[in-house]
Amino acid sequence: MANMVYNQRNHYITRTPKTNTRTLCECELYAPSNYDNDSQMKEVMENYNRQASERFKEYDERMMKNRQKCKEQCDKEIQKIILKDKLEKELMDKFATLQTDIQNDAIPTCVCEKSVADKVEKTCLRCGSVLGGGVAPSVGLLGGIGEAAISAWKVAALKAATKYAMKEGAIKGAIAGKARGMEIVIGALKEKGIAQYCPNIFQSIQKIEHFTELKDFIVPIINKHGEICGGSSSNIAACKAFDTKLGAGIPGVKNSPPPNYTIRILLEQVAYKADQTAKEVAKNIGKDVAASITKEKTSEIAATYASWETTIIAAVVAIVVIVLIMVIIYLILRYRRKKKMKKKLQYIKLLEE
């Protein structure tokens, strides 16, 4: 019984392995042998291989160029380092030679503090170089600019003077023309008796601005003539005298014009004559006055232009003289400086020997 129980608890279970068979039908679908006879797949593979080879080739070329650039840059840096080391070595050798061959008391002591002459020399050298190289060529340019400026001013001043002369001539000509026309009007009215028999109207006529306004006095004069001739018998003598001066209704003269017509024609003719005379006088006087003012202003402008031109020329000449003096000083100091440098080089060469 015990053995039976023991066997039931401690027995071994044996398993029989199961083998699963797996076919290669799926793998065989993607095998290379299946694509060897496929023309489309061959074309795709050839394109891929060709593009891959081209890209690898381009990559190799770029890498070669980059390597070449890096190599050239490295070579330049190496050359610089070698040259720097070489120069440092040569300088150290020269300093060592100078320290061993030259004694301290063999070389004269240098003056560290600059004298007044050295400072003046340096300043004059700088000023001379600046003036000789920059200022001297610009002197002519400044002179040309000044000349152009005053020439432009002269042209503008002449134009302004001409305009002013014409304006003044027109004003004075108008005044003179009006005065001359008024003389004609006054003389004609006095001659025809209007000033004597129509004094109030005559005073008003003397205050007119334009000669065309004379036509406005035709009716008042006719009315005044009617008052004189249409009054009492005592005015008959005055009426006849007035008509005689007007040249109207003269006794013994056939077909003499009536007073109304005579007065109208008289004022129209006087107005026309006075207006034409005033215009002619204004034109002549305006020309004379404009010519006189233009001549006067032109003389003033010419005098001012000449004075300015003289001032500019004097300034340019002064600048040129100063520049020449500075250039001469510069050349002298430059010669002295070269001479000193030549002596120093000879002394250094002698020390080296």
Short mmCIF file of C-alpha atoms in Angstrom, two decimals:
data_model
loop_
_atom_site.label_atom_id
_atom_site.label_comp_id
_atom_site.label_asym_id
_atom_site.label_seq_id
_atom_site.Cartn_x
_atom_site.Cartn_y
_atom_site.Cartn_z
CA MET A 1 0.00 0.00 0.00
CA ALA A 2 2.84 2.29 0.91
CA ASN A 3 4.56 1.49 -2.27
CA MET A 4 1.42 2.23 -4.16
CA VAL A 5 1.03 5.60 -2.46
CA TYR A 6 4.63 6.43 -3.08
CA ASN A 7 4.32 5.59 -6.69
CA GLN A 8 1.28 7.77 -7.04
CA ARG A 9 2.96 10.81 -5.52
CA ASN A 10 6.39 10.50 -7.07
CA HIS A 11 5.80 9.24 -10.49
CA TYR A 12 7.29 11.08 -13.49
CA ILE A 13 5.13 12.43 -16.27
CA THR A 14 6.66 11.91 -19.63
CA ARG A 15 5.66 14.19 -22.48
CA THR A 16 5.83 13.25 -26.01
CA PRO A 17 7.07 16.19 -28.20
CA LYS A 18 4.86 17.25 -31.01
CA THR A 19 6.55 18.27 -34.17
CA ASN A 20 4.93 21.01 -36.21
CA THR A 21 5.72 20.96 -39.81
CA ARG A 22 6.14 24.36 -41.49
CA THR A 23 6.37 24.78 -45.17
CA LEU A 24 8.59 27.42 -46.86
CA CYS A 25 5.99 28.51 -49.31
CA GLU A 26 5.79 32.03 -47.84
CA CYS A 27 9.57 32.54 -47.77
CA GLU A 28 9.96 31.26 -51.23
CA LEU A 29 7.77 34.09 -52.51
CA TYR A 30 10.54 36.60 -51.62
CA ALA A 31 13.51 34.53 -52.62
CA PRO A 32 16.03 36.15 -55.06
CA SER A 33 15.55 33.31 -57.49
CA ASN A 34 11.98 34.46 -58.02
CA TYR A 35 13.16 37.90 -59.33
CA ASP A 36 15.92 36.79 -61.64
CA ASN A 37 13.54 36.32 -64.48
CA ASP A 38 11.41 39.43 -63.69
CA SER A 39 12.39 42.23 -66.15
CA GLN A 40 10.62 45.00 -64.20
CA MET A 41 12.35 44.03 -60.98
CA LYS A 42 15.69 43.88 -62.77
CA GLU A 43 15.17 47.42 -64.07
CA VAL A 44 14.31 48.71 -60.58
CA MET A 45 17.41 47.06 -59.10
CA GLU A 46 19.63 48.48 -61.84
CA ASN A 47 18.28 52.01 -61.26
CA TYR A 48 18.83 51.66 -57.55
CA ASN A 49 22.40 50.41 -57.99
CA ARG A 50 23.17 53.18 -60.50
CA GLN A 51 21.82 55.98 -58.26
CA ALA A 52 23.57 54.57 -55.23
CA SER A 53 26.89 54.42 -57.09
CA GLU A 54 26.45 58.02 -58.33
CA ARG A 55 25.75 59.29 -54.84
CA PHE A 56 28.74 57.46 -53.43
CA LYS A 57 30.86 58.95 -56.20
CA GLU A 58 29.63 62.49 -55.46
CA TYR A 59 30.24 61.94 -51.78
CA ASP A 60 33.81 60.80 -52.48
CA GLU A 61 34.42 63.89 -54.66
CA ARG A 62 33.13 66.23 -51.95
CA MET A 63 35.24 64.53 -49.37
CA MET A 64 38.30 64.86 -51.61
CA LYS A 65 37.66 68.60 -52.07
CA ASN A 66 37.17 69.12 -48.35
CA ARG A 67 40.31 67.16 -47.58
CA GLN A 68 42.22 69.27 -50.13
CA LYS A 69 40.95 72.51 -48.58
CA CYS A 70 41.80 71.33 -45.10
CA LYS A 71 45.23 70.29 -46.27
CA GLU A 72 45.90 73.67 -47.92
CA GLN A 73 44.72 75.54 -44.84
CA CYS A 74 46.86 73.36 -42.61
CA ASP A 75 49.86 73.94 -44.89
CA LYS A 76 49.34 77.72 -44.70
CA GLU A 77 49.09 77.63 -40.93
CA ILE A 78 52.21 75.50 -40.74
CA GLN A 79 54.08 77.93 -43.02
CA LYS A 80 53.00 80.86 -40.84
CA ILE A 81 54.15 79.09 -37.72
CA ILE A 82 57.49 78.16 -39.33
CA LEU A 83 58.00 81.74 -40.58
CA LYS A 84 57.12 83.17 -37.18
CA ASP A 85 59.54 80.82 -35.42
CA LYS A 86 62.22 81.66 -37.97
CA LEU A 87 61.77 85.42 -37.49
CA GLU A 88 61.79 85.07 -33.72
CA LYS A 89 64.96 83.02 -33.91
CA GLU A 90 66.68 85.55 -36.18
CA LEU A 91 65.66 88.44 -33.94
CA MET A 92 66.89 86.63 -30.85
CA ASP A 93 70.19 85.90 -32.59
CA LYS A 94 70.57 89.57 -33.56
CA PHE A 95 69.73 90.76 -30.06
CA ALA A 96 72.22 88.29 -28.64
CA THR A 97 74.89 89.57 -31.06
CA LEU A 98 74.18 93.18 -30.14
CA GLN A 99 74.31 92.45 -26.42
CA THR A 100 77.63 90.63 -26.71
CA ASP A 101 79.38 92.93 -29.21
CA ILE A 102 78.27 96.39 -28.15
CA GLN A 103 79.08 97.89 -24.80
CA ASN A 104 76.74 100.18 -22.95
CA ASP A 105 78.99 103.21 -23.18
CA ALA A 106 79.66 102.73 -26.93
CA ILE A 107 76.21 103.98 -27.96
CA PRO A 108 75.33 107.62 -27.23
CA THR A 109 72.39 108.17 -24.95
CA CYS A 110 69.07 109.10 -26.57
CA VAL A 111 67.09 112.13 -25.51
CA CYS A 112 63.66 110.91 -24.51
CA GLU A 113 62.14 114.33 -24.07
CA LYS A 114 61.37 115.97 -27.39
CA SER A 115 62.69 119.46 -27.87
CA VAL A 116 60.65 122.36 -29.20
CA ALA A 117 62.36 122.02 -32.58
CA ASP A 118 61.37 118.37 -32.85
CA LYS A 119 57.77 119.17 -31.95
CA VAL A 120 57.65 122.01 -34.48
CA GLU A 121 59.21 119.76 -37.09
CA LYS A 122 56.66 117.02 -36.51
CA THR A 123 53.73 119.48 -36.56
CA CYS A 124 54.96 121.18 -39.72
CA LEU A 125 55.50 117.82 -41.37
CA ARG A 126 51.92 116.86 -40.60
CA CYS A 127 50.50 120.24 -41.64
CA GLY A 128 52.59 120.37 -44.77
CA SER A 129 51.53 116.92 -45.86
CA VAL A 130 47.86 117.73 -45.23
CA LEU A 131 48.00 121.11 -46.95
CA GLY A 132 50.07 119.91 -49.83
CA GLY A 133 47.99 116.81 -50.45
CA GLY A 134 44.46 117.91 -49.58
CA VAL A 135 44.08 121.66 -49.21
CA ALA A 136 46.09 122.85 -52.20
CA PRO A 137 43.97 121.06 -54.83
CA SER A 138 40.81 122.29 -53.14
CA VAL A 139 41.84 125.96 -53.27
CA GLY A 140 41.01 126.13 -56.95
CA LEU A 141 37.71 124.38 -56.28
CA LEU A 142 36.81 126.88 -53.55
CA GLY A 143 37.73 129.77 -55.82
CA GLY A 144 35.56 128.33 -58.57
CA ILE A 145 32.67 127.85 -56.17
CA GLY A 146 32.99 131.45 -54.97
CA GLU A 147 33.15 132.76 -58.52
CA ALA A 148 30.11 130.70 -59.51
CA ALA A 149 28.20 131.94 -56.45
CA ILE A 150 28.79 135.63 -57.11
CA SER A 151 28.12 135.11 -60.84
CA ALA A 152 24.76 133.55 -60.01
CA TRP A 153 24.08 136.43 -57.60
CA LYS A 154 24.95 138.93 -60.34
CA VAL A 155 22.51 137.34 -62.79
CA ALA A 156 19.74 137.23 -60.18
CA ALA A 157 20.45 140.82 -59.12
CA LEU A 158 20.32 142.05 -62.72
CA LYS A 159 16.99 140.29 -63.26
CA ALA A 160 15.59 141.80 -60.08
CA ALA A 161 16.91 145.26 -61.02
CA THR A 162 15.36 145.02 -64.49
CA LYS A 163 12.02 143.97 -63.02
CA TYR A 164 12.15 146.79 -60.48
CA ALA A 165 13.09 149.32 -63.17
CA MET A 166 10.20 148.25 -65.39
CA LYS A 167 7.79 148.48 -62.48
CA GLU A 168 9.01 151.93 -61.45
CA GLY A 169 9.00 153.07 -65.07
CA ALA A 170 5.41 151.94 -65.50
CA ILE A 171 4.35 153.76 -62.32
CA LYS A 172 6.11 157.01 -63.16
CA GLY A 173 5.03 156.79 -66.79
CA ALA A 174 1.40 156.38 -65.75
CA ILE A 175 1.65 159.42 -63.49
CA ALA A 176 3.28 161.54 -66.18
CA GLY A 177 0.83 160.33 -68.82
CA LYS A 178 -2.15 161.16 -66.66
CA ALA A 179 -0.77 164.61 -65.94
CA ARG A 180 -0.20 165.28 -69.64
CA GLY A 181 -3.68 164.03 -70.55
CA MET A 182 -5.25 166.16 -67.83
CA GLU A 183 -3.46 169.20 -69.25
CA ILE A 184 -5.09 168.51 -72.61
CA VAL A 185 -8.52 168.12 -70.99
CA ILE A 186 -8.20 171.31 -68.93
CA GLY A 187 -6.94 173.30 -71.90
CA ALA A 188 -9.77 172.11 -74.14
CA LEU A 189 -12.47 172.78 -71.51
CA LYS A 190 -11.12 176.26 -70.84
CA GLU A 191 -10.96 176.98 -74.56
CA LYS A 192 -14.57 175.87 -75.10
CA GLY A 193 -15.91 177.91 -72.15
CA ILE A 194 -16.90 174.98 -69.96
CA ALA A 195 -14.51 176.10 -67.23
CA GLN A 196 -16.09 179.57 -67.32
CA TYR A 197 -19.78 178.71 -67.57
CA CYS A 198 -19.77 175.34 -65.74
CA PRO A 199 -17.25 175.86 -62.89
CA ASN A 200 -18.62 173.15 -60.60
CA ILE A 201 -18.60 170.56 -63.37
CA PHE A 202 -15.11 171.68 -64.33
CA GLN A 203 -13.89 171.10 -60.75
CA SER A 204 -15.40 167.60 -60.76
CA ILE A 205 -13.77 166.77 -64.11
CA GLN A 206 -10.35 167.59 -62.64
CA LYS A 207 -10.82 164.79 -60.07
CA ILE A 208 -11.46 161.91 -62.51
CA GLU A 209 -9.22 158.82 -62.48
CA HIS A 210 -9.72 157.71 -66.09
CA PHE A 211 -10.36 159.84 -69.15
CA THR A 212 -13.25 157.63 -70.20
CA GLU A 213 -15.18 159.16 -67.30
CA LEU A 214 -15.50 162.40 -69.30
CA LYS A 215 -18.50 160.87 -71.06
CA ASP A 216 -20.36 160.91 -67.74
CA PHE A 217 -20.31 164.75 -67.79
CA ILE A 218 -21.97 165.16 -71.20
CA VAL A 219 -25.51 165.26 -69.78
CA PRO A 220 -24.66 167.62 -66.86
CA ILE A 221 -22.99 170.10 -69.24
CA ILE A 222 -25.94 169.94 -71.64
CA ASN A 223 -28.32 170.59 -68.74
CA LYS A 224 -26.20 173.50 -67.56
CA HIS A 225 -26.20 174.92 -71.08
CA GLY A 226 -29.99 174.65 -71.13
CA GLU A 227 -30.22 176.51 -67.84
CA ILE A 228 -28.05 179.33 -69.18
CA CYS A 229 -29.83 179.66 -72.50
CA GLY A 230 -33.37 178.98 -71.24
CA GLY A 231 -33.46 181.56 -68.49
CA SER A 232 -34.35 185.23 -68.53
CA SER A 233 -33.49 187.64 -71.31
CA SER A 234 -30.49 188.83 -69.35
CA ASN A 235 -28.73 185.48 -70.03
CA ILE A 236 -28.98 185.84 -73.81
CA ALA A 237 -25.54 187.43 -74.06
CA ALA A 238 -23.99 184.68 -71.91
CA CYS A 239 -25.74 182.01 -73.98
CA LYS A 240 -24.45 183.45 -77.24
CA ALA A 241 -20.92 183.73 -75.85
CA PHE A 242 -21.06 180.11 -74.60
CA ASP A 243 -22.34 178.88 -77.98
CA THR A 244 -19.66 180.85 -79.77
CA LYS A 245 -16.91 179.19 -77.74
CA LEU A 246 -18.54 175.80 -78.24
CA GLY A 247 -18.84 176.45 -81.98
CA ALA A 248 -22.56 175.72 -81.98
CA GLY A 249 -25.47 177.86 -83.22
CA ILE A 250 -23.19 180.66 -84.44
CA PRO A 251 -25.23 183.53 -85.98
CA GLY A 252 -24.59 183.94 -89.70
CA VAL A 253 -23.17 180.41 -90.06
CA LYS A 254 -25.36 178.00 -91.94
CA ASN A 255 -25.80 174.42 -90.81
CA SER A 256 -23.92 175.04 -87.55
CA PRO A 257 -24.31 172.02 -85.21
CA PRO A 258 -26.58 172.26 -82.19
CA PRO A 259 -25.01 172.76 -78.77
CA ASN A 260 -25.97 169.29 -77.49
CA TYR A 261 -24.22 167.59 -80.38
CA THR A 262 -21.20 169.88 -80.07
CA ILE A 263 -20.82 169.19 -76.35
CA ARG A 264 -21.04 165.40 -76.89
CA ILE A 265 -18.50 165.39 -79.73
CA LEU A 266 -16.21 167.74 -77.79
CA LEU A 267 -16.00 165.55 -74.69
CA GLU A 268 -15.59 162.32 -76.70
CA GLN A 269 -12.76 163.80 -78.78
CA VAL A 270 -11.05 165.31 -75.73
CA ALA A 271 -11.32 161.98 -73.85
CA TYR A 272 -9.85 160.03 -76.79
CA LYS A 273 -7.03 162.51 -77.37
CA ALA A 274 -6.16 162.70 -73.68
CA ASP A 275 -6.17 158.90 -73.34
CA GLN A 276 -3.93 158.36 -76.38
CA THR A 277 -1.55 161.11 -75.29
CA ALA A 278 -1.39 159.68 -71.77
CA LYS A 279 -0.55 156.21 -73.11
CA GLU A 280 2.16 157.55 -75.41
CA VAL A 281 3.71 159.69 -72.69
CA ALA A 282 3.52 156.79 -70.20
CA LYS A 283 5.25 154.52 -72.69
CA ASN A 284 8.08 156.97 -73.41
CA ILE A 285 8.53 158.06 -69.81
CA GLY A 286 8.39 154.43 -68.66
CA LYS A 287 11.16 153.46 -71.08
CA ASP A 288 13.34 156.37 -70.04
CA VAL A 289 12.83 155.79 -66.33
CA ALA A 290 13.37 152.03 -66.67
CA ALA A 291 16.55 152.59 -68.67
CA SER A 292 17.83 155.11 -66.14
CA ILE A 293 17.08 152.87 -63.14
CA THR A 294 18.49 149.81 -64.91
CA LYS A 295 21.70 151.69 -65.71
CA GLU A 296 21.98 152.92 -62.15
CA LYS A 297 21.32 149.49 -60.61
CA THR A 298 23.62 147.80 -63.11
CA SER A 299 26.43 150.12 -62.10
CA GLU A 300 25.79 149.38 -58.44
CA ILE A 301 25.67 145.63 -59.08
CA ALA A 302 28.86 145.78 -61.15
CA ALA A 303 30.64 147.69 -58.39
CA THR A 304 29.46 145.20 -55.75
CA TYR A 305 30.40 142.26 -57.98
CA ALA A 306 33.86 143.73 -58.58
CA SER A 307 34.43 144.27 -54.87
CA TRP A 308 33.33 140.73 -54.04
CA GLU A 309 35.44 139.32 -56.83
CA THR A 310 38.45 141.24 -55.56
CA THR A 311 37.81 139.93 -52.05
CA ILE A 312 37.56 136.34 -53.28
CA ILE A 313 40.70 136.67 -55.39
CA ALA A 314 42.58 138.16 -52.44
CA ALA A 315 41.41 135.35 -50.16
CA VAL A 316 42.39 132.70 -52.70
CA VAL A 317 45.80 134.31 -53.23
CA ALA A 318 46.36 134.46 -49.47
CA ILE A 319 45.43 130.79 -49.10
CA VAL A 320 47.70 129.84 -51.99
CA VAL A 321 50.61 131.79 -50.47
CA ILE A 322 50.07 130.13 -47.08
CA VAL A 323 49.90 126.71 -48.72
CA LEU A 324 53.07 127.36 -50.69
CA ILE A 325 54.89 128.47 -47.54
CA MET A 326 53.74 125.36 -45.70
CA VAL A 327 54.76 123.15 -48.60
CA ILE A 328 58.21 124.74 -48.71
CA ILE A 329 58.60 124.24 -44.95
CA TYR A 330 57.40 120.67 -45.37
CA LEU A 331 59.95 119.97 -48.10
CA ILE A 332 62.79 121.50 -46.07
CA LEU A 333 61.91 119.51 -42.96
CA ARG A 334 61.45 116.38 -45.03
CA TYR A 335 64.95 116.85 -46.48
CA ARG A 336 66.39 117.34 -43.00
CA ARG A 337 64.57 114.26 -41.75
CA LYS A 338 65.89 112.13 -44.61
CA LYS A 339 69.38 113.42 -43.95
CA LYS A 340 69.11 112.48 -40.26
CA MET A 341 67.76 109.03 -41.11
CA LYS A 342 70.59 108.51 -43.57
CA LYS A 343 73.13 109.34 -40.88
CA LYS A 344 71.42 106.99 -38.43
CA LEU A 345 71.45 104.16 -40.98
CA GLN A 346 75.14 104.76 -41.67
CA TYR A 347 75.86 104.71 -37.95
CA ILE A 348 73.91 101.47 -37.46
CA LYS A 349 75.69 99.91 -40.44
CA LEU A 350 79.02 100.96 -38.98
CA LEU A 351 78.10 99.40 -35.64
CA GLU A 352 77.07 96.16 -37.33
CA GLU A 353 80.40 95.98 -39.16
#
